Structures are given as structure tokens and as C-alpha cells.
PDB file of C-alpha atoms in Angstrom:
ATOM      1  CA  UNK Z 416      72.647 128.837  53.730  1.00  0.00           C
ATOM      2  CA  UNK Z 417      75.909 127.306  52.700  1.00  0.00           C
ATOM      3  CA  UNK Z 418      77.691 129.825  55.251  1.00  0.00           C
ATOM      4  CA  UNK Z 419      75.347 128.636  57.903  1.00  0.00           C
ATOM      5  CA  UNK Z 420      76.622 125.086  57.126  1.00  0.00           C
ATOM      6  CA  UNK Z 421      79.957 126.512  57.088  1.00  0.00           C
ATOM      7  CA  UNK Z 422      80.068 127.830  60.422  1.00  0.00           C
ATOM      8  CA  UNK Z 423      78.141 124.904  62.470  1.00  0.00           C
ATOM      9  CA  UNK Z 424      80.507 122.268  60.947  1.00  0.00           C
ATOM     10  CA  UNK Z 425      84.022 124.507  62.158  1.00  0.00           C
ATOM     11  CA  UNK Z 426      81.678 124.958  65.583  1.00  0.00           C
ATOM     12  CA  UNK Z 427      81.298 121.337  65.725  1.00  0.00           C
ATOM     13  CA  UNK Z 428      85.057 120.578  64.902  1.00  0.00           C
ATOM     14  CA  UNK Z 429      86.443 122.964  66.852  1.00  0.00           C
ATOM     15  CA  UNK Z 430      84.318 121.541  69.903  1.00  0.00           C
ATOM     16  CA  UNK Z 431      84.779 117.549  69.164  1.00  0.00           C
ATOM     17  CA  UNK Z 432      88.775 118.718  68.819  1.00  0.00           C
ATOM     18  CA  UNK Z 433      88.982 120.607  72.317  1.00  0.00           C
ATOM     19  CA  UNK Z 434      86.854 117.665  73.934  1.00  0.00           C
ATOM     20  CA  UNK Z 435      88.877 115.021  72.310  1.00  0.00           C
ATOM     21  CA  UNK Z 436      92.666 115.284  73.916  1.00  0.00           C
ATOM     22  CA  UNK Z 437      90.607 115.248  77.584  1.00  0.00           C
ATOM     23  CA  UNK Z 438      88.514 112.118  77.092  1.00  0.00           C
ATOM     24  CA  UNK Z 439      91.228 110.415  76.000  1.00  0.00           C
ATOM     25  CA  UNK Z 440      93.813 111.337  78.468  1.00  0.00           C
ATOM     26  CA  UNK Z 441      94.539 108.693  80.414  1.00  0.00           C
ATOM     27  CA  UNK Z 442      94.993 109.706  84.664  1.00  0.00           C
ATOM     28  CA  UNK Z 443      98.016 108.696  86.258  1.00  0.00           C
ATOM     29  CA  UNK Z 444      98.557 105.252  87.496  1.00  0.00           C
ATOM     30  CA  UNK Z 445      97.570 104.665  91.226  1.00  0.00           C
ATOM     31  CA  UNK Z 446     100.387 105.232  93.078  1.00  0.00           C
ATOM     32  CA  UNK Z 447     100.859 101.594  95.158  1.00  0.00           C
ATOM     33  CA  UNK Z 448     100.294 100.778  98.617  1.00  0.00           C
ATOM     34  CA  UNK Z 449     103.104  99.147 100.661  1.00  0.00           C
ATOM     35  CA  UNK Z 450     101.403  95.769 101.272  1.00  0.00           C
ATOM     36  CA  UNK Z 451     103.606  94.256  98.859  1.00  0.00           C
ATOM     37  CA  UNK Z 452     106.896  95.578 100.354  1.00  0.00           C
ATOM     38  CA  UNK Z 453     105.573  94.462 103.398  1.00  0.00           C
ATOM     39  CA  UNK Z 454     104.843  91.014 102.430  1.00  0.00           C
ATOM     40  CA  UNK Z 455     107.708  90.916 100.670  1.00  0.00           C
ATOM     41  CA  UNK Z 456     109.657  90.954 104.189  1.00  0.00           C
ATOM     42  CA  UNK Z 457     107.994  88.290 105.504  1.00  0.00           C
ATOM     43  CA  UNK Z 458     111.088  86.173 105.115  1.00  0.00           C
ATOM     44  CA  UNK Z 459     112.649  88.522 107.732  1.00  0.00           C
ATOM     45  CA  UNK Z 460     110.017  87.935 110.209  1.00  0.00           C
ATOM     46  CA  UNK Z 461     111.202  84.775 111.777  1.00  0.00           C
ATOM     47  CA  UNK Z 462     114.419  86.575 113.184  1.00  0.00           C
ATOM     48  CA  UNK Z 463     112.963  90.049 113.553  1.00  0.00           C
ATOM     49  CA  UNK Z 464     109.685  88.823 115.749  1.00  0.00           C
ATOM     50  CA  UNK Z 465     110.244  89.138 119.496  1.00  0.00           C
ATOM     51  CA  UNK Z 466     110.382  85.994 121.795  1.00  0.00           C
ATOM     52  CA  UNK Z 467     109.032  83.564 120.973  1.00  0.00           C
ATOM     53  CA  UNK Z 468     108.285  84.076 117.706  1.00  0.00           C
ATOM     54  CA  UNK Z 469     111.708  84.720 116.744  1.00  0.00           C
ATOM     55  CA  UNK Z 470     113.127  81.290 115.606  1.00  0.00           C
ATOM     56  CA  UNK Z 471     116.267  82.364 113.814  1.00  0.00           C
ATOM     57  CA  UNK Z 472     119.199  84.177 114.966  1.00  0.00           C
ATOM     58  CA  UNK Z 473     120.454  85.376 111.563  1.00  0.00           C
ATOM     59  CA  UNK Z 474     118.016  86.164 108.581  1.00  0.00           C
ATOM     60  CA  UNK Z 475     117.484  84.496 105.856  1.00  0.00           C
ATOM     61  CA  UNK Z 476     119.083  85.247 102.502  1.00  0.00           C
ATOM     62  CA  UNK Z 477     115.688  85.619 101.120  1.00  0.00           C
ATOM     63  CA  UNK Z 478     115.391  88.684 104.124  1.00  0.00           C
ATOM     64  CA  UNK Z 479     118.379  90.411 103.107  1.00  0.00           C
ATOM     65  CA  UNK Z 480     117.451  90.474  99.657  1.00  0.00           C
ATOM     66  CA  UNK Z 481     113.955  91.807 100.373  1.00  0.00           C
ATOM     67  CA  UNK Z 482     115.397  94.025 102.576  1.00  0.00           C
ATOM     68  CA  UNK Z 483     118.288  95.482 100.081  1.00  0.00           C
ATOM     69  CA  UNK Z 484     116.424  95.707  96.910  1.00  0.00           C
ATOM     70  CA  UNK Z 485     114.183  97.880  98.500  1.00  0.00           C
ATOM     71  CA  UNK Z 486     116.537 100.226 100.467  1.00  0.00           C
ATOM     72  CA  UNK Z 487     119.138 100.311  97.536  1.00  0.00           C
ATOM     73  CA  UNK Z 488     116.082 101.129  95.028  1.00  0.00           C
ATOM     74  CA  UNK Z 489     115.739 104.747  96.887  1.00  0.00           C
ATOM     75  CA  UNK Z 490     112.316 103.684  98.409  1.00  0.00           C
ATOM     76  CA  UNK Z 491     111.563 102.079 101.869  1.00  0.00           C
ATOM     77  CA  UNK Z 492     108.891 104.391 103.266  1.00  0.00           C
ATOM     78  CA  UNK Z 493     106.603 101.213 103.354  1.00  0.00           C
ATOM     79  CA  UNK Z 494     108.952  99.538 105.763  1.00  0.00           C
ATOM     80  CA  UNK Z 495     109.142 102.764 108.178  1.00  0.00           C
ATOM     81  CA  UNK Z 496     105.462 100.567 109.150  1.00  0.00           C
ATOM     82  CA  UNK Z 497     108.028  98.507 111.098  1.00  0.00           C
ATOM     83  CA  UNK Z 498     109.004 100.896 113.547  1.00  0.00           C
ATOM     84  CA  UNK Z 499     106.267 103.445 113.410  1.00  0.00           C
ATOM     85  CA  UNK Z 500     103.646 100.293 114.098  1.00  0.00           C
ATOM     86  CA  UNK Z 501     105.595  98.046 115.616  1.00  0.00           C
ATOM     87  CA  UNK Z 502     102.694  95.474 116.295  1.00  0.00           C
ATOM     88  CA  UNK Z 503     101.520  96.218 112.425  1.00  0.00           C
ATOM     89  CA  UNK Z 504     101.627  91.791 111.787  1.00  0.00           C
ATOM     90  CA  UNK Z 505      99.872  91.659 115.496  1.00  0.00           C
ATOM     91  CA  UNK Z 506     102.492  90.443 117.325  1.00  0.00           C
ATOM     92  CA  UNK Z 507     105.617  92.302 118.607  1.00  0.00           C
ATOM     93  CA  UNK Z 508     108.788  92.859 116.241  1.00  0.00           C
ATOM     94  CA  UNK Z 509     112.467  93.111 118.001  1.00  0.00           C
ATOM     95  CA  UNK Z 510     112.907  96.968 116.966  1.00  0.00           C
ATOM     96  CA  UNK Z 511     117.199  95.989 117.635  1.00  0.00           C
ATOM     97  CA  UNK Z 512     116.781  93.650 115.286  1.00  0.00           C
ATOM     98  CA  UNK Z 513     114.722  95.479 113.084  1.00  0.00           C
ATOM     99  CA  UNK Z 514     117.394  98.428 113.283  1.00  0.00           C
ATOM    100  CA  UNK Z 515     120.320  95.930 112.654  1.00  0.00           C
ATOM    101  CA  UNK Z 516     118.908  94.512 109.281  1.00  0.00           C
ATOM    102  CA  UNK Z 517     120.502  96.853 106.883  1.00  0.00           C
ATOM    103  CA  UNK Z 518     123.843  95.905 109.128  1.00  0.00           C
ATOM    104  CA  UNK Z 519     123.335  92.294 109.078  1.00  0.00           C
ATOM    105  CA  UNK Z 520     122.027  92.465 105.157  1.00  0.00           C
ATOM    106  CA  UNK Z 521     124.590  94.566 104.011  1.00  0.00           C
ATOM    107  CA  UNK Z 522     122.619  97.489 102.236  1.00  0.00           C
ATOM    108  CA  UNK Z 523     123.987 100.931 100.820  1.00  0.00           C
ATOM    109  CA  UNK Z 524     120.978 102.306 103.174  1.00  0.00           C
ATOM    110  CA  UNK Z 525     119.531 102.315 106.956  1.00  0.00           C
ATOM    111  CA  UNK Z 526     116.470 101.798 107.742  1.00  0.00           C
ATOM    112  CA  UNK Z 527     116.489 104.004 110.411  1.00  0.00           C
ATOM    113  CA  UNK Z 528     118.338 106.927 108.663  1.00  0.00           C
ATOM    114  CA  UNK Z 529     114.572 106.378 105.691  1.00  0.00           C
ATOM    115  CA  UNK Z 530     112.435 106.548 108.483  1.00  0.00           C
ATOM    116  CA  UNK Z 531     114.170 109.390 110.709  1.00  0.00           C
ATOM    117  CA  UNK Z 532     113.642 111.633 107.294  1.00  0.00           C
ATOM    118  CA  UNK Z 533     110.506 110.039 106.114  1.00  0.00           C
ATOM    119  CA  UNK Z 534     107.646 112.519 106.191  1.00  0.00           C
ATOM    120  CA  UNK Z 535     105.308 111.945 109.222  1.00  0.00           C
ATOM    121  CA  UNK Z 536     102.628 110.141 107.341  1.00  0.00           C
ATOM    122  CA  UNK Z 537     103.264 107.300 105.761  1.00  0.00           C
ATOM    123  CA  UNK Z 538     102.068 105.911 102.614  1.00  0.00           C
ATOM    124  CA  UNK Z 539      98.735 103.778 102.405  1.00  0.00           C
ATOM    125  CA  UNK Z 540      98.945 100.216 103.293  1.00  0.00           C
ATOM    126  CA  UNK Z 541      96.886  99.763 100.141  1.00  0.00           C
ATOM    127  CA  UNK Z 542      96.052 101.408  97.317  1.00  0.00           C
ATOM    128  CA  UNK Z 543      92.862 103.647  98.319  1.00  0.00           C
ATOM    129  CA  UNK Z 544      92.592 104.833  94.571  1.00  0.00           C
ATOM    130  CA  UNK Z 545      92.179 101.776  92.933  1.00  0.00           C
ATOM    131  CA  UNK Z 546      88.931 100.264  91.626  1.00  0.00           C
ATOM    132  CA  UNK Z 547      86.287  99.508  93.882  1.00  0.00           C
ATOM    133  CA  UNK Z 548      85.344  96.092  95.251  1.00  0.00           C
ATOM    134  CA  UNK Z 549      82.204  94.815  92.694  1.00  0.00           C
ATOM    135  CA  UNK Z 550      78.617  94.597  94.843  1.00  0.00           C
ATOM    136  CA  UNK Z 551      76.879  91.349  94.466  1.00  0.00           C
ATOM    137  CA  UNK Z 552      74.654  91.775  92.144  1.00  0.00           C
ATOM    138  CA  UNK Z 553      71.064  93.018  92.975  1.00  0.00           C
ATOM    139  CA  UNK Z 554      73.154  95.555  95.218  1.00  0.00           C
ATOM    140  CA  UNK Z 555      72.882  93.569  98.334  1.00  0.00           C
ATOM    141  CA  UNK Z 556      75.278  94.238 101.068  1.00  0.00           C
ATOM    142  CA  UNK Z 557      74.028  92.812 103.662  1.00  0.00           C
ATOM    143  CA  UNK Z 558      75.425  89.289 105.028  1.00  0.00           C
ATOM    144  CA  UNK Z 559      73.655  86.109 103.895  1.00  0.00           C
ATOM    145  CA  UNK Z 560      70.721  84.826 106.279  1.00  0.00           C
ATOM    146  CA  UNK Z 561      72.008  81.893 108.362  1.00  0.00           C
ATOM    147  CA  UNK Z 562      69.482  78.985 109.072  1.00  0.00           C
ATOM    148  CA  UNK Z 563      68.859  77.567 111.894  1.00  0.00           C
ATOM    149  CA  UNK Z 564      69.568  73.940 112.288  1.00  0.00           C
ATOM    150  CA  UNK Z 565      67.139  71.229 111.690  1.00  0.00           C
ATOM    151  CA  UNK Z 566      65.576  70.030 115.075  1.00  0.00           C
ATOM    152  CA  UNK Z 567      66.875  66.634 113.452  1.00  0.00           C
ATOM    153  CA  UNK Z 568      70.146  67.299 115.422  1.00  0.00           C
ATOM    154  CA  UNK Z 569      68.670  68.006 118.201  1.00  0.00           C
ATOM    155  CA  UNK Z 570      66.368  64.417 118.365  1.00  0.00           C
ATOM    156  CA  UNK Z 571      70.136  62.216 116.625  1.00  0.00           C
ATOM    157  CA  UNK Z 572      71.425  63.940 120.290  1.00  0.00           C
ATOM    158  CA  UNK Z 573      68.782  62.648 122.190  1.00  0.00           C
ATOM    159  CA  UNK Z 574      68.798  58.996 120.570  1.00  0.00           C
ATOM    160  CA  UNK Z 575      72.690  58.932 121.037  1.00  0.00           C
ATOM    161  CA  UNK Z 576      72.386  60.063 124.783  1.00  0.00           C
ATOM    162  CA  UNK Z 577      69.576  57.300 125.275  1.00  0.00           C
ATOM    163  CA  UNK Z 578      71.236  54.739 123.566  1.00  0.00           C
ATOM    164  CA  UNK Z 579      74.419  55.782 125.635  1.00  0.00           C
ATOM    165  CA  UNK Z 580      72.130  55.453 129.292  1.00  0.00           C
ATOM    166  CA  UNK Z 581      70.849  52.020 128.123  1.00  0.00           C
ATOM    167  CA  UNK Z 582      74.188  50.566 127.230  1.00  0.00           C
ATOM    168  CA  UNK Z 583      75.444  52.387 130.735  1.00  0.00           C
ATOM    169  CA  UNK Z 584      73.009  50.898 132.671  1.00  0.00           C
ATOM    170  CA  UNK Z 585      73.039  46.959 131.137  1.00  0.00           C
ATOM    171  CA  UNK Z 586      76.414  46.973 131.852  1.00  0.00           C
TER     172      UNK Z 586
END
């Protein structure tokens, strides 16, 4: 009997040990979408936007420093958006002045030279293996019901329009 014991307890530990390291593993962080190097050139977007959107003819320091802390980091895939989808913001960049930032801002890096060797897809605008979105709860997806208006509207229209006739027609 006391074998018996013996043997289901070193089963059991030798199964809670293997399960153990792989519960608590924790995956790898998501790897991040390029909205926020994108938003963080929005201060470049006043002198890269074609006519007439562009309202600067040099950028902005806060630009060039957008611009060179993320070509001198290594990275700047995420801002290969700018000439791959040029109408990515929905209206038309300047793809000179695009070009000419890393000129005009100084940086160790071109733009062009990241996105000439960048692989042919580009990373997610946003991070597709994050957490999903919570669902009301019930589980309802659909869009609320919309009422329709009171026919109270419709008869304060009708006493303004007739009010609006009499004074018309005393006059």
C-alpha cells in the first residue's frame, strides 16, 4: 500500500512540475503597431502635405525630432507608410518633401534608403495581437435602435409656419 502511495505522489509531482514552467510562462509582448510613430509625425504634416494643406515651408523642430529619433533608433519601417500609402492621413503628402526630411532634419539615416530595403510588407498599423475590444454586455453587437421623433415636431413646425403666414399676411 505504502508503495502505491509512493508512486502516485512522484506521478503527481512529476506531472504538476512538467505542467508548471508552461502555465507560467509568460508569451512575448505584442510586437507594436506603427500608429504611434505615425502620430508621432504629425508635427511634420503641415510642411510635408501637398497644396494646400502645406502651410509651412520648413518643419517644425518638433518634426525633425520625431523624425530623427526614429531613424537614428534603427527603426522607421512604420514611416515607409508615407511613401508606400501616400494618401495613408486621406489627403495627399509632397513625396519631395517627404524624401527631403532626413536632409532638412539632419538625421544619421534616409528615409528613402529604410524604405528601399524595407521588406515588402510593412508592419501593422496596429497591434492585431493585442486584447480584444470588450462586447457590451449581454453580447449585443448590433447598433442601438434609433426612435423616431415625436410627431410633436412635426405639429411646433406647423404652428411656427402658421403663425409665420398670419404675421405675413397682417402686415
Amino acid at each position: 500500500m505504502r508503495e502505491a502511495t509512493v508512486a502516485v505522489f512522484l506521478f503527481l509531482l512529476f506531472t504538476t512540475s512538467t505542467l508548471l514552467p508552461a502555465t507560467s510562462a509568460q508569451p512575448p509582448p505584442p510586437s507594436p503597431g506603427c500608429v504611434d510613430e505615425l502620430v508621432a509625425f504629425s508635427p511634420c504634416l503641415s510642411y510635408v502635405s501637398a497644396p494646400p494643406n502645406n502651410v509651412t515651408e520648413t518643419a517644425a523642430s518638433q518634426c525633425c525630432e520625431a523624425v530623427s529619433s526614429v531613424l537614428d533608433s534603427g527603426d522607421g519601417n512604420c514611416l515607409c507608410y508615407l511613401f508606400r500609402q501616400p494618401l495613408i492621413f486621406s489627403f495627399p503628402l509632397n513625396q519631395t518633401r517627404v524624401a527631403s526630411l532626413s536632409l532638412v532634419c539632419n538625421t544619421s539615416r534616409s528615409l528613402e534608403s529604410i524604405c528601399s530595403s524595407a521588406p515588402p510588407s510593412l508592419p501593422p498599423l496596429r497591434n492585431i495581437t493585442g486584447p480584444d475590444i470588450s462586447k457590451p454586455e449581454g453580447g449585443n453587437t448590433t447598433s442601438p435602435e434609433i426612435s423616431k421623433p415625436s410627431d410633436s415636431g412635426e405639429q411646433a413646425k406647423h404652428n411656427y409656419m402658421h403663425k409665420r403666414q398670419t404675421l405675413v399676411m397682417e402686415n
